[in-house]
Short mmCIF file of C-alpha atoms in Angstrom, two decimals:
data_model
loop_
_atom_site.label_atom_id
_atom_site.label_comp_id
_atom_site.label_asym_id
_atom_site.label_seq_id
_atom_site.Cartn_x
_atom_site.Cartn_y
_atom_site.Cartn_z
CA UNK T 1 48.77 -202.61 -9.51
CA UNK T 2 48.14 -199.19 -11.33
CA UNK T 3 49.70 -198.68 -14.83
CA UNK T 4 51.01 -195.66 -12.63
CA UNK T 5 52.07 -197.62 -10.40
CA UNK T 6 54.27 -200.63 -12.07
CA UNK T 7 55.84 -197.09 -14.37
CA UNK T 8 57.01 -195.93 -10.91
CA UNK T 9 58.29 -198.55 -9.57
CA UNK T 10 60.11 -199.53 -12.47
CA UNK T 11 61.74 -196.40 -12.42
CA UNK T 12 62.66 -195.77 -9.15
CA UNK T 13 63.99 -199.65 -8.34
CA UNK T 14 65.99 -200.10 -11.56
CA UNK T 15 68.64 -197.20 -11.68
CA UNK T 16 68.92 -198.12 -8.42
CA UNK T 17 69.93 -202.05 -8.81
CA UNK T 18 71.37 -201.36 -12.15
CA UNK T 19 73.91 -198.88 -10.93
CA UNK T 20 74.38 -201.43 -7.74
CA UNK T 21 75.89 -203.73 -10.11
CA UNK T 22 77.79 -201.94 -12.87
CA UNK T 23 79.38 -200.28 -10.00
CA UNK T 24 79.72 -202.68 -6.51
CA UNK T 25 79.56 -206.24 -8.30
CA UNK T 26 80.20 -206.13 -12.11
CA UNK T 27 84.08 -205.89 -12.88
CA UNK T 28 85.01 -202.40 -14.08
CA UNK T 29 86.38 -202.73 -17.56
CA UNK T 30 85.59 -199.67 -19.35
CA UNK T 31 88.46 -198.71 -21.35
CA UNK T 32 89.92 -202.24 -21.44
CA UNK T 33 90.54 -203.36 -24.80
CA UNK T 34 88.98 -206.54 -25.84
CA UNK T 35 92.36 -209.13 -24.34
CA UNK T 36 91.75 -207.46 -21.33
CA UNK T 37 88.09 -207.02 -21.23
CA UNK T 38 88.00 -210.79 -21.00
CA UNK T 39 90.62 -211.66 -19.15
CA UNK T 40 89.57 -208.95 -16.61
CA UNK T 41 85.66 -210.38 -16.46
CA UNK T 42 87.81 -215.04 -16.30
CA UNK T 43 89.03 -213.48 -13.67
CA UNK T 44 86.04 -212.55 -12.09
CA UNK T 45 83.35 -214.69 -13.31
CA UNK T 46 80.76 -215.29 -10.80
CA UNK T 47 80.75 -211.30 -10.02
CA UNK T 48 80.58 -210.78 -13.97
CA UNK T 49 77.21 -213.18 -13.65
CA UNK T 50 75.44 -212.34 -10.98
CA UNK T 51 76.25 -207.91 -12.05
CA UNK T 52 75.89 -208.72 -15.66
CA UNK T 53 72.72 -210.57 -15.12
CA UNK T 54 70.87 -208.48 -12.22
CA UNK T 55 72.38 -205.13 -14.01
CA UNK T 56 71.19 -206.16 -17.45
CA UNK T 57 67.13 -206.95 -15.86
CA UNK T 58 67.38 -203.87 -14.21
CA UNK T 59 68.38 -202.05 -17.35
CA UNK T 60 66.08 -203.65 -19.31
CA UNK T 61 62.83 -202.94 -16.35
CA UNK T 62 64.04 -199.16 -16.77
CA UNK T 63 63.64 -199.23 -20.68
CA UNK T 64 60.63 -200.97 -19.49
CA UNK T 65 59.58 -197.75 -17.44
CA UNK T 66 60.50 -195.21 -19.49
CA UNK T 67 58.58 -196.96 -22.58
CA UNK T 68 55.34 -197.27 -19.78
CA UNK T 69 56.09 -193.37 -19.53
CA UNK T 70 55.55 -192.62 -22.83
CA UNK T 71 52.61 -194.89 -23.57
CA UNK T 72 51.12 -193.02 -21.02
CA UNK T 73 51.71 -189.44 -22.24
CA UNK T 74 50.31 -190.62 -26.13
CA UNK T 75 46.58 -189.87 -25.91
CA UNK T 76 45.81 -188.39 -28.82
CA UNK T 77 43.63 -185.62 -27.80
CA UNK T 78 47.00 -184.47 -25.78
CA UNK T 79 49.77 -182.40 -26.87
CA UNK T 80 53.15 -184.13 -28.23
CA UNK T 81 51.17 -187.03 -28.36
CA UNK T 82 53.21 -188.16 -31.57
CA UNK T 83 56.68 -187.12 -30.08
CA UNK T 84 55.57 -190.12 -27.11
CA UNK T 85 54.54 -192.42 -29.37
CA UNK T 86 58.10 -192.38 -31.15
CA UNK T 87 59.71 -192.17 -27.89
CA UNK T 88 58.22 -195.13 -26.63
CA UNK T 89 58.76 -196.91 -30.05
CA UNK T 90 62.37 -196.00 -30.16
CA UNK T 91 63.17 -196.68 -25.93
CA UNK T 92 61.43 -200.48 -26.28
CA UNK T 93 63.13 -201.41 -29.39
CA UNK T 94 66.79 -201.37 -27.32
CA UNK T 95 65.56 -204.14 -24.78
CA UNK T 96 66.60 -206.75 -27.34
CA UNK T 97 69.60 -205.01 -28.18
CA UNK T 98 70.66 -204.86 -24.27
CA UNK T 99 70.26 -208.68 -24.30
CA UNK T 100 71.75 -209.89 -26.97
CA UNK T 101 74.65 -207.78 -26.09
CA UNK T 102 74.76 -209.60 -22.82
CA UNK T 103 74.33 -212.35 -24.40
CA UNK T 104 77.34 -212.18 -26.26
CA UNK T 105 79.19 -211.30 -23.04
CA UNK T 106 78.14 -214.34 -21.19
CA UNK T 107 79.28 -216.26 -24.80
CA UNK T 108 82.72 -214.72 -24.49
CA UNK T 109 83.11 -215.77 -21.14
CA UNK T 110 82.14 -219.14 -21.41
CA UNK T 111 84.51 -219.62 -24.65
CA UNK T 112 87.23 -217.69 -22.99
CA UNK T 113 88.55 -221.31 -21.12
CA UNK T 114 88.63 -222.70 -24.96
CA UNK T 115 89.29 -220.90 -28.06
CA UNK T 116 90.39 -217.31 -26.48
CA UNK T 117 90.63 -215.70 -30.13
CA UNK T 118 86.35 -216.78 -30.59
CA UNK T 119 85.66 -215.10 -27.00
CA UNK T 120 87.46 -211.82 -27.82
CA UNK T 121 85.50 -211.82 -31.47
CA UNK T 122 82.13 -212.29 -29.37
CA UNK T 123 83.15 -209.77 -27.16
CA UNK T 124 83.58 -207.74 -30.04
CA UNK T 125 80.64 -208.41 -31.50
CA UNK T 126 78.75 -207.97 -28.86
CA UNK T 127 80.18 -204.01 -28.31
CA UNK T 128 79.46 -203.59 -31.99
CA UNK T 129 75.84 -204.45 -31.44
CA UNK T 130 75.34 -201.60 -29.40
CA UNK T 131 77.24 -199.45 -30.72
CA UNK T 132 74.33 -196.76 -31.30
CA UNK T 133 72.41 -198.00 -28.48
CA UNK T 134 73.37 -194.45 -26.89
CA UNK T 135 72.44 -192.43 -30.35
CA UNK T 136 68.63 -194.03 -30.05
CA UNK T 137 68.10 -193.84 -26.43
CA UNK T 138 69.09 -190.04 -26.21
CA UNK T 139 66.84 -189.37 -29.24
CA UNK T 140 64.03 -191.30 -28.04
CA UNK T 141 64.68 -189.79 -24.24
CA UNK T 142 64.85 -186.08 -26.06
CA UNK T 143 60.99 -187.29 -27.23
CA UNK T 144 60.12 -188.30 -24.13
CA UNK T 145 61.21 -185.22 -22.93
CA UNK T 146 59.10 -182.49 -25.08
CA UNK T 147 56.09 -184.36 -24.51
CA UNK T 148 56.46 -183.93 -20.77
CA UNK T 149 56.97 -180.42 -21.08
CA UNK T 150 53.73 -180.28 -24.04
CA UNK T 151 51.95 -181.69 -21.32
CA UNK T 152 53.80 -179.96 -18.61
CA UNK T 153 53.75 -183.73 -16.53
CA UNK T 154 54.75 -183.52 -13.26
CA UNK T 155 56.54 -180.17 -13.50
CA UNK T 156 57.70 -177.86 -16.31
CA UNK T 157 60.66 -178.39 -15.39
CA UNK T 158 60.85 -182.18 -15.22
CA UNK T 159 60.69 -182.39 -18.98
CA UNK T 160 63.41 -179.49 -19.62
CA UNK T 161 66.03 -181.55 -16.92
CA UNK T 162 65.11 -185.17 -19.38
CA UNK T 163 65.67 -182.22 -22.59
CA UNK T 164 68.86 -180.93 -21.22
CA UNK T 165 70.47 -184.40 -20.22
CA UNK T 166 69.46 -186.50 -22.80
CA UNK T 167 70.66 -184.13 -25.41
CA UNK T 168 74.07 -184.25 -23.36
CA UNK T 169 74.14 -187.87 -23.87
CA UNK T 170 73.42 -187.35 -27.60
CA UNK T 171 76.31 -184.55 -28.36
CA UNK T 172 78.84 -187.50 -26.01
CA UNK T 173 77.51 -189.95 -28.76
CA UNK T 174 78.08 -188.43 -31.66
CA UNK T 175 80.26 -185.03 -31.28
CA UNK T 176 83.30 -187.20 -29.93
CA UNK T 177 85.44 -186.15 -32.54
CA UNK T 178 84.71 -182.49 -31.69
CA UNK T 179 84.50 -182.05 -28.45
CA UNK T 180 87.35 -184.33 -27.54
CA UNK T 181 88.25 -185.78 -23.99
CA UNK T 182 85.27 -183.83 -22.64
CA UNK T 183 82.83 -186.05 -23.95
CA UNK T 184 83.66 -188.95 -21.39
CA UNK T 185 83.03 -186.27 -18.69
CA UNK T 186 79.61 -184.90 -20.61
CA UNK T 187 78.41 -188.32 -20.84
CA UNK T 188 78.44 -189.46 -17.60
CA UNK T 189 77.19 -186.34 -16.04
CA UNK T 190 74.45 -186.70 -18.58
CA UNK T 191 73.71 -190.29 -17.50
CA UNK T 192 74.05 -190.24 -13.96
CA UNK T 193 72.04 -187.25 -14.30
CA UNK T 194 69.57 -189.09 -16.14
CA UNK T 195 69.09 -191.98 -13.39
CA UNK T 196 68.51 -189.70 -10.76
CA UNK T 197 66.01 -188.16 -12.94
CA UNK T 198 64.29 -191.74 -13.97
CA UNK T 199 64.33 -192.14 -10.18
CA UNK T 200 62.45 -188.40 -9.35
CA UNK T 201 59.92 -189.28 -11.73
CA UNK T 202 58.72 -192.65 -9.93
CA UNK T 203 58.81 -190.89 -6.78
CA UNK T 204 56.41 -188.04 -8.49
CA UNK T 205 54.35 -190.87 -9.89
CA UNK T 206 53.97 -192.31 -6.67
CA UNK T 207 53.46 -188.95 -4.43
CA UNK T 208 51.13 -186.71 -6.80
CA UNK T 209 47.43 -187.83 -7.19
CA UNK T 210 47.07 -186.08 -9.97
CA UNK T 211 49.23 -184.66 -12.91
#
């Protein structure tokens, strides 16, 4: 299978599987305190394990797909190659961060039956490990969008949409104190849009015969 096909299928399958797991299988722990989250995960351990594992693997697949997409744009003679290079580096370093965060969650569930205080501490540490993930990812996606625009990959609108959505994620991550409650709405819309755009890019990668 070619580099292009692998990249495209990762961008198509990974977001769909991730959303299916996070929305349909894994228990919803948003806006919960560590103790409430731990109790919810413990009460739904099988769902948490299956949804968390498959959801994490799907998100890793998405990160890999975006990294491979960036690698395909980084030839020295291409405009925006340096943006693609940096974007690929920023995105790929998030893979171990995501795996570590999931490992903390699994460890917390394992300890919840014997030492709840330790389990809560592990869960908090896991959340701290991924605190910068959204910011780094959004910067990488902005740079990837710039490279797509400069190279007119697929369609110039694709790159502009990527930049706008990534900027929305970045604003929601670092500007919460300024924009207040609107941050959650902006973040949700931007992330859902980015997932949909990833699928669209994957489809375009398969359908289009040239760049």
